[in-house]
Amino acid sequence: MARRSTTASTTAGKNVSVSEVTQETTSDHHSAGAVLQEANRELSNVELIPGSAQAPVNVINDAKLAMTQVDAINEAYLLPLHTFNSVVNNIANIHPYAQIALSVLTTASQLILSQATLDASVQDLLCKIGKTYHFIIEEDILSKVNAMKDTLAQLAQTVQECAQFIVKYSETKSFWIRLGKNIASQTGSIIANYNAALDELMQQCRNQELRDIHTTTHRIREDLDLDGMPYVSGVGLNTAKKCLDGTRTEVLNEIVDWINDPSPPAARIFWLHGQAGNIVVIIDALDESGPEATREDILQIIAVQAAELPTSFRILVTSRPLPDIYDALHAVEHVRTKSLGTASVTSTESDIRLFISNKLSNLHSVICDEDVDELARKAEGLFEWARLACEFIKVRKAGVTVRERFDGLVSCRPGQGEPLLDGIYKVILGEVIDKSPGALRRFHTVMRQVLFTLEPLTVSSLNAMRHGFCKERDPSDVGVVFEVMASLLTGVADRSAPIRPLHTSFYDFLTDHSRSGDFFIDKDKDLAAASLRVLHKDLRFNICRLETSYLRNSEVRNLDEMVTKSISLHLSYACRFWANHLHKVEFDSLLAEFLRAMFESERVLFWLEVLGLLSCVGGAYSILASAEQWLEGEMKYDTTLAMIRDVMKFVRHFAKVINESTPHLYLSALPFTPSNSVIAQQLTPKFPNIAQVAVGCHEDWPSIQHVLQGHTTSINSVAFSPDGKFIVSGADDDIRLWDAETGVQLRKPFRGLTDWVLSVAFSSDGNTLFLLT
């Protein structure tokens, strides 16, 4: 930043700038400030009146020492007055009112300096006067002395009064003594008033400086003509792409509050990042300024030097969170960061709805409010998609109506709605992904995880899963790819947030070879192995370290916190979805060996334990059925297949017990397993300390699979869903839905009916429930 310089003519005709004068005396008034601070520290340790319990001789010695210290402190406080006199003597040709004020201040300083000794009672006032003179000779204040002449005059008058008070203090104190007044009280009251007055006047000077900044900014804004600004070919100011009134109100309100925050700790920089947008404030689209090398200097200024700006300065930066910008700004104390991805879904969708309604207002006879709502939902929070969608609908082509273009867009027909963002995706990926074979292979494996996981995972969980990939696959950190894809994926800047495509169309683009070319992502090949490796590595007995089996899961204090701490996101994912990924790949002996290791050991019980703690044991049966189908016909794994089928029966009978109180998986379900079952013969011996059923234990699994308990009144009707997976039962006062495989009740009972339920039934597709009352 350029140094400001205000030039004044001396009486001798020589031009002397304020900046030159202040440069000459910089060391003087800076040292004055340092000594002033040291004096304050010393004063806090001075005992002006020693304790009465000391001997008289000690009182005299301590008093002498205290007065010596006071004299040294006085000299420190008076140093800014000496410095002030040397500075103002070199300034001339200024406004007469300012000259008068400076003369009064000089006279006052000479009065104070002429005092040989000062009573310790006025040390606080002397300290404030020293700070006042030091404040005045700061370059930013002295260079604006003409603009501050009125406030300076008031300041000079107050300092003059303080000087007179100090000079006549001894006489005044004697007068108070004769009147019988409390000297300390009288002195303290007067000095407090002077201190308050000086503080207020110095603040007025600061406010004047701030107003000057605002005035200059306003004048610059009045004179600014963007029409004449030179632009790179093809680039220019597009006022049509500014924020629509009434949108982004949450973010804009936050920015306004930040700008007006007067507190010293307020961040100097506000970095607003997200997908490319059109918020034009001060430094907009920093990521589009060119290659990384062209941003290095400005990032250094923002991240380091901007911290030294006055507290009244605010800089707003917008960009995509590219690696160099993220590394430079994300952890800087004076930079406040805000991701557009953290804006509430409701607020963003409302803004997009307003945007679409405005853009398509001339088509209101064809596009109704319900159509606008549909487009807003399809946008999935992405303004760029909404903008392109509006342009797509508005373009008129012979033989195609506006309505047909809208219908084609929302139905995602090939060649119409899907490719809206393809051009953007190709440009971004072409810029950030290296085309070397190794880089592309890494991109493919990382993005395969993101696209084909059935539930979004965090960076740490994706990495943990990645270590379970087959050996020929690349197990490198996913961050190598994610750090350059923040404009296409959400959650990249926050390692605790799940990673997912910014818009569904990105998934469509990457999984269509005709559209994505080199960036095409084929089917899931790794997640089955990764999930089974996670189970093999992380499953263990009593994973949450529950201390008792006497409580239901719902009664265990802080169980949710225990589950979060003990069961990682990737273990939770693997327990629930390993069979889904297994079902998508052809038979593989390596995967089959993982199944053998799991089902022919106690790990299968540890897996059911985790499902019980996650309240997901109801889904165990379908997972096992999928594994059975995948392994069926492989003679080498008959024993494993037999165990899978036996565990299916185990789940049918004991799912409710495990779901209610997970420790009873071992304490109740396992002991009551039929003696001839595969589980009893292979797994029960691994738990020798559990109870043994002496009499009445079944030898084989009973034909009655479930007893559905819950209704308290007469049951009038029962029906199966068309696929046989669910049961609905209707009683006098409620309706309940059950898992047909496990007998576990799904959801809470439907209550509040005014009449008895006489009959219940599913629709033919199983999605609707009918009842007759």
Tab-separated table of N, CA and C in Angstrom, residues 676-738:
chain	number	residue	atom	x	y	z
A	676	ASN	N	-29.087	-78.864	17.832
A	676	ASN	CA	-28.587	-79.441	16.583
A	676	ASN	C	-28.255	-78.392	15.521
A	677	SER	N	-28.457	-77.135	15.825
A	677	SER	CA	-28.210	-76.079	14.846
A	677	SER	C	-26.703	-75.898	14.639
A	678	VAL	N	-26.349	-75.362	13.481
A	678	VAL	CA	-24.935	-75.112	13.169
A	678	VAL	C	-24.348	-74.093	14.131
A	679	ILE	N	-25.137	-73.093	14.503
A	679	ILE	CA	-24.649	-72.057	15.426
A	679	ILE	C	-24.305	-72.671	16.771
A	680	ALA	N	-25.202	-73.508	17.301
A	680	ALA	CA	-24.961	-74.111	18.612
A	680	ALA	C	-23.706	-74.983	18.595
A	681	GLN	N	-23.516	-75.708	17.536
A	681	GLN	CA	-22.380	-76.636	17.486
A	681	GLN	C	-21.052	-75.919	17.234
A	682	GLN	N	-21.077	-74.817	16.455
A	682	GLN	CA	-19.813	-74.172	16.106
A	682	GLN	C	-19.494	-72.941	16.946
A	683	LEU	N	-20.502	-72.211	17.402
A	683	LEU	CA	-20.236	-70.946	18.080
A	683	LEU	C	-20.430	-70.993	19.590
A	684	THR	N	-21.388	-71.794	20.058
A	684	THR	CA	-21.613	-71.845	21.513
A	684	THR	C	-20.361	-72.237	22.285
A	685	PRO	N	-19.549	-73.202	21.827
A	685	PRO	CA	-18.329	-73.548	22.569
A	685	PRO	C	-17.354	-72.390	22.721
A	686	LYS	N	-17.448	-71.378	21.881
A	686	LYS	CA	-16.539	-70.225	21.977
A	686	LYS	C	-16.928	-69.295	23.117
A	687	PHE	N	-18.112	-69.540	23.748
A	687	PHE	CA	-18.575	-68.719	24.874
A	687	PHE	C	-18.895	-69.647	26.043
A	688	PRO	N	-17.894	-70.221	26.704
A	688	PRO	CA	-18.112	-71.246	27.735
A	688	PRO	C	-18.796	-70.728	28.992
A	689	ASN	N	-18.818	-69.428	29.205
A	689	ASN	CA	-19.355	-68.895	30.459
A	689	ASN	C	-20.827	-68.494	30.372
A	690	ILE	N	-21.460	-68.691	29.226
A	690	ILE	CA	-22.877	-68.344	29.137
A	690	ILE	C	-23.716	-69.454	29.779
A	691	ALA	N	-24.985	-69.137	30.048
A	691	ALA	CA	-25.879	-70.118	30.699
A	691	ALA	C	-26.087	-71.330	29.796
A	692	GLN	N	-26.297	-72.492	30.419
A	692	GLN	CA	-26.573	-73.734	29.689
A	692	GLN	C	-27.998	-74.175	30.010
A	693	VAL	N	-28.791	-74.477	28.968
A	693	VAL	CA	-30.172	-74.926	29.168
A	693	VAL	C	-30.128	-76.420	29.472
A	694	ALA	N	-30.500	-76.805	30.700
A	694	ALA	CA	-30.409	-78.208	31.127
A	694	ALA	C	-31.580	-79.028	30.597
A	695	VAL	N	-32.782	-78.467	30.633
A	695	VAL	CA	-33.980	-79.214	30.227
A	695	VAL	C	-34.849	-78.301	29.365
A	696	GLY	N	-35.435	-78.867	28.307
A	696	GLY	CA	-36.421	-78.135	27.508
A	696	GLY	C	-35.870	-77.419	26.308
A	697	CYS	N	-34.594	-77.571	26.032
A	697	CYS	CA	-34.009	-76.889	24.862
A	697	CYS	C	-34.425	-77.615	23.584
A	698	HIS	N	-34.813	-76.853	22.558
A	698	HIS	CA	-35.171	-77.444	21.268
A	698	HIS	C	-33.939	-78.076	20.628
A	699	GLU	N	-34.176	-79.201	19.951
A	699	GLU	CA	-33.090	-79.800	19.192
A	699	GLU	C	-32.974	-79.170	17.805
A	700	ASP	N	-34.116	-78.795	17.229
A	700	ASP	CA	-34.148	-78.173	15.916
A	700	ASP	C	-34.985	-76.904	15.975
A	701	TRP	N	-34.875	-76.103	14.940
A	701	TRP	CA	-35.634	-74.865	14.899
A	701	TRP	C	-37.126	-75.178	14.789
A	702	PRO	N	-37.964	-74.559	15.615
A	702	PRO	CA	-39.413	-74.848	15.600
A	702	PRO	C	-40.055	-74.332	14.326
A	703	SER	N	-41.187	-74.963	13.993
A	703	SER	CA	-41.901	-74.551	12.781
A	703	SER	C	-42.542	-73.177	12.945
A	704	ILE	N	-42.907	-72.834	14.179
A	704	ILE	CA	-43.451	-71.492	14.425
A	704	ILE	C	-42.277	-70.511	14.413
A	705	GLN	N	-42.300	-69.627	13.460
A	705	GLN	CA	-41.148	-68.738	13.307
A	705	GLN	C	-41.250	-67.482	14.163
A	706	HIS	N	-42.440	-66.897	14.274
A	706	HIS	CA	-42.576	-65.647	15.012
A	706	HIS	C	-43.857	-65.639	15.825
A	707	VAL	N	-43.799	-64.937	16.947
A	707	VAL	CA	-44.993	-64.572	17.696
A	707	VAL	C	-44.988	-63.051	17.763
A	708	LEU	N	-45.928	-62.433	17.053
A	708	LEU	CA	-45.972	-60.975	16.982
A	708	LEU	C	-46.748	-60.437	18.172
A	709	GLN	N	-46.060	-59.722	19.034
A	709	GLN	CA	-46.672	-59.217	20.262
A	709	GLN	C	-46.656	-57.697	20.267
A	710	GLY	N	-47.770	-57.107	20.713
A	710	GLY	CA	-47.836	-55.653	20.792
A	710	GLY	C	-49.247	-55.132	20.965
A	711	HIS	N	-50.211	-55.715	20.251
A	711	HIS	CA	-51.594	-55.268	20.374
A	711	HIS	C	-52.125	-55.567	21.773
A	712	THR	N	-52.953	-54.688	22.288
A	712	THR	CA	-53.565	-54.891	23.601
A	712	THR	C	-55.066	-55.147	23.505
A	713	THR	N	-55.622	-55.058	22.297
A	713	THR	CA	-57.046	-55.329	22.086
A	713	THR	C	-57.189	-56.378	20.978
A	714	SER	N	-58.384	-56.736	20.678
A	714	SER	CA	-58.644	-57.794	19.695
A	714	SER	C	-58.117	-57.425	18.321
A	715	ILE	N	-57.482	-58.419	17.664
A	715	ILE	CA	-56.946	-58.226	16.315
A	715	ILE	C	-58.028	-58.668	15.323
A	716	ASN	N	-58.416	-57.766	14.438
A	716	ASN	CA	-59.527	-58.032	13.525
A	716	ASN	C	-59.075	-58.431	12.123
A	717	SER	N	-57.825	-58.057	11.744
A	717	SER	CA	-57.412	-58.341	10.366
A	717	SER	C	-55.884	-58.365	10.270
A	718	VAL	N	-55.353	-59.260	9.424
A	718	VAL	CA	-53.916	-59.365	9.171
A	718	VAL	C	-53.721	-59.552	7.673
A	719	ALA	N	-52.652	-58.925	7.102
A	719	ALA	CA	-52.391	-59.065	5.666
A	719	ALA	C	-50.892	-59.001	5.397
A	720	PHE	N	-50.443	-59.762	4.362
A	720	PHE	CA	-49.057	-59.727	3.899
A	720	PHE	C	-48.926	-58.748	2.742
A	721	SER	N	-47.764	-58.134	2.616
A	721	SER	CA	-47.482	-57.306	1.442
A	721	SER	C	-47.282	-58.225	0.238
A	722	PRO	N	-47.456	-57.719	-0.988
A	722	PRO	CA	-47.327	-58.572	-2.177
A	722	PRO	C	-45.980	-59.287	-2.286
A	723	ASP	N	-44.899	-58.687	-1.793
A	723	ASP	CA	-43.593	-59.334	-1.877
A	723	ASP	C	-43.303	-60.218	-0.666
A	724	GLY	N	-44.233	-60.271	0.284
A	724	GLY	CA	-44.077	-61.136	1.440
A	724	GLY	C	-43.129	-60.621	2.501
A	725	LYS	N	-42.653	-59.394	2.377
A	725	LYS	CA	-41.669	-58.878	3.327
A	725	LYS	C	-42.294	-58.201	4.543
A	726	PHE	N	-43.544	-57.808	4.450
A	726	PHE	CA	-44.173	-57.062	5.532
A	726	PHE	C	-45.528	-57.669	5.895
A	727	ILE	N	-45.915	-57.437	7.164
A	727	ILE	CA	-47.220	-57.851	7.663
A	727	ILE	C	-47.882	-56.638	8.277
A	728	VAL	N	-49.167	-56.445	8.003
A	728	VAL	CA	-49.918	-55.389	8.647
A	728	VAL	C	-51.029	-56.040	9.453
A	729	SER	N	-51.239	-55.521	10.666
A	729	SER	CA	-52.296	-56.059	11.535
A	729	SER	C	-53.140	-54.913	12.048
A	730	GLY	N	-54.467	-55.138	12.056
A	730	GLY	CA	-55.389	-54.110	12.517
A	730	GLY	C	-56.187	-54.599	13.705
A	731	ALA	N	-56.144	-53.829	14.804
A	731	ALA	CA	-56.892	-54.161	16.012
A	731	ALA	C	-58.002	-53.138	16.202
A	732	ASP	N	-58.658	-53.209	17.360
A	732	ASP	CA	-59.781	-52.298	17.613
A	732	ASP	C	-59.339	-50.836	17.578
A	733	ASP	N	-58.119	-50.564	18.087
A	733	ASP	CA	-57.746	-49.166	18.287
A	733	ASP	C	-56.426	-48.767	17.614
A	734	ASP	N	-55.757	-49.692	16.917
A	734	ASP	CA	-54.510	-49.293	16.273
A	734	ASP	C	-54.147	-50.229	15.121
A	735	ILE	N	-53.167	-49.792	14.332
A	735	ILE	CA	-52.640	-50.567	13.207
A	735	ILE	C	-51.136	-50.660	13.378
A	736	ARG	N	-50.548	-51.871	13.126
A	736	ARG	CA	-49.104	-52.061	13.292
A	736	ARG	C	-48.520	-52.710	12.050
A	737	LEU	N	-47.265	-52.326	11.762
A	737	LEU	CA	-46.550	-52.859	10.615
A	737	LEU	C	-45.359	-53.668	11.120
A	738	TRP	N	-45.157	-54.883	10.553
A	738	TRP	CA	-44.130	-55.802	11.038
A	738	TRP	C	-43.218	-56.241	9.902
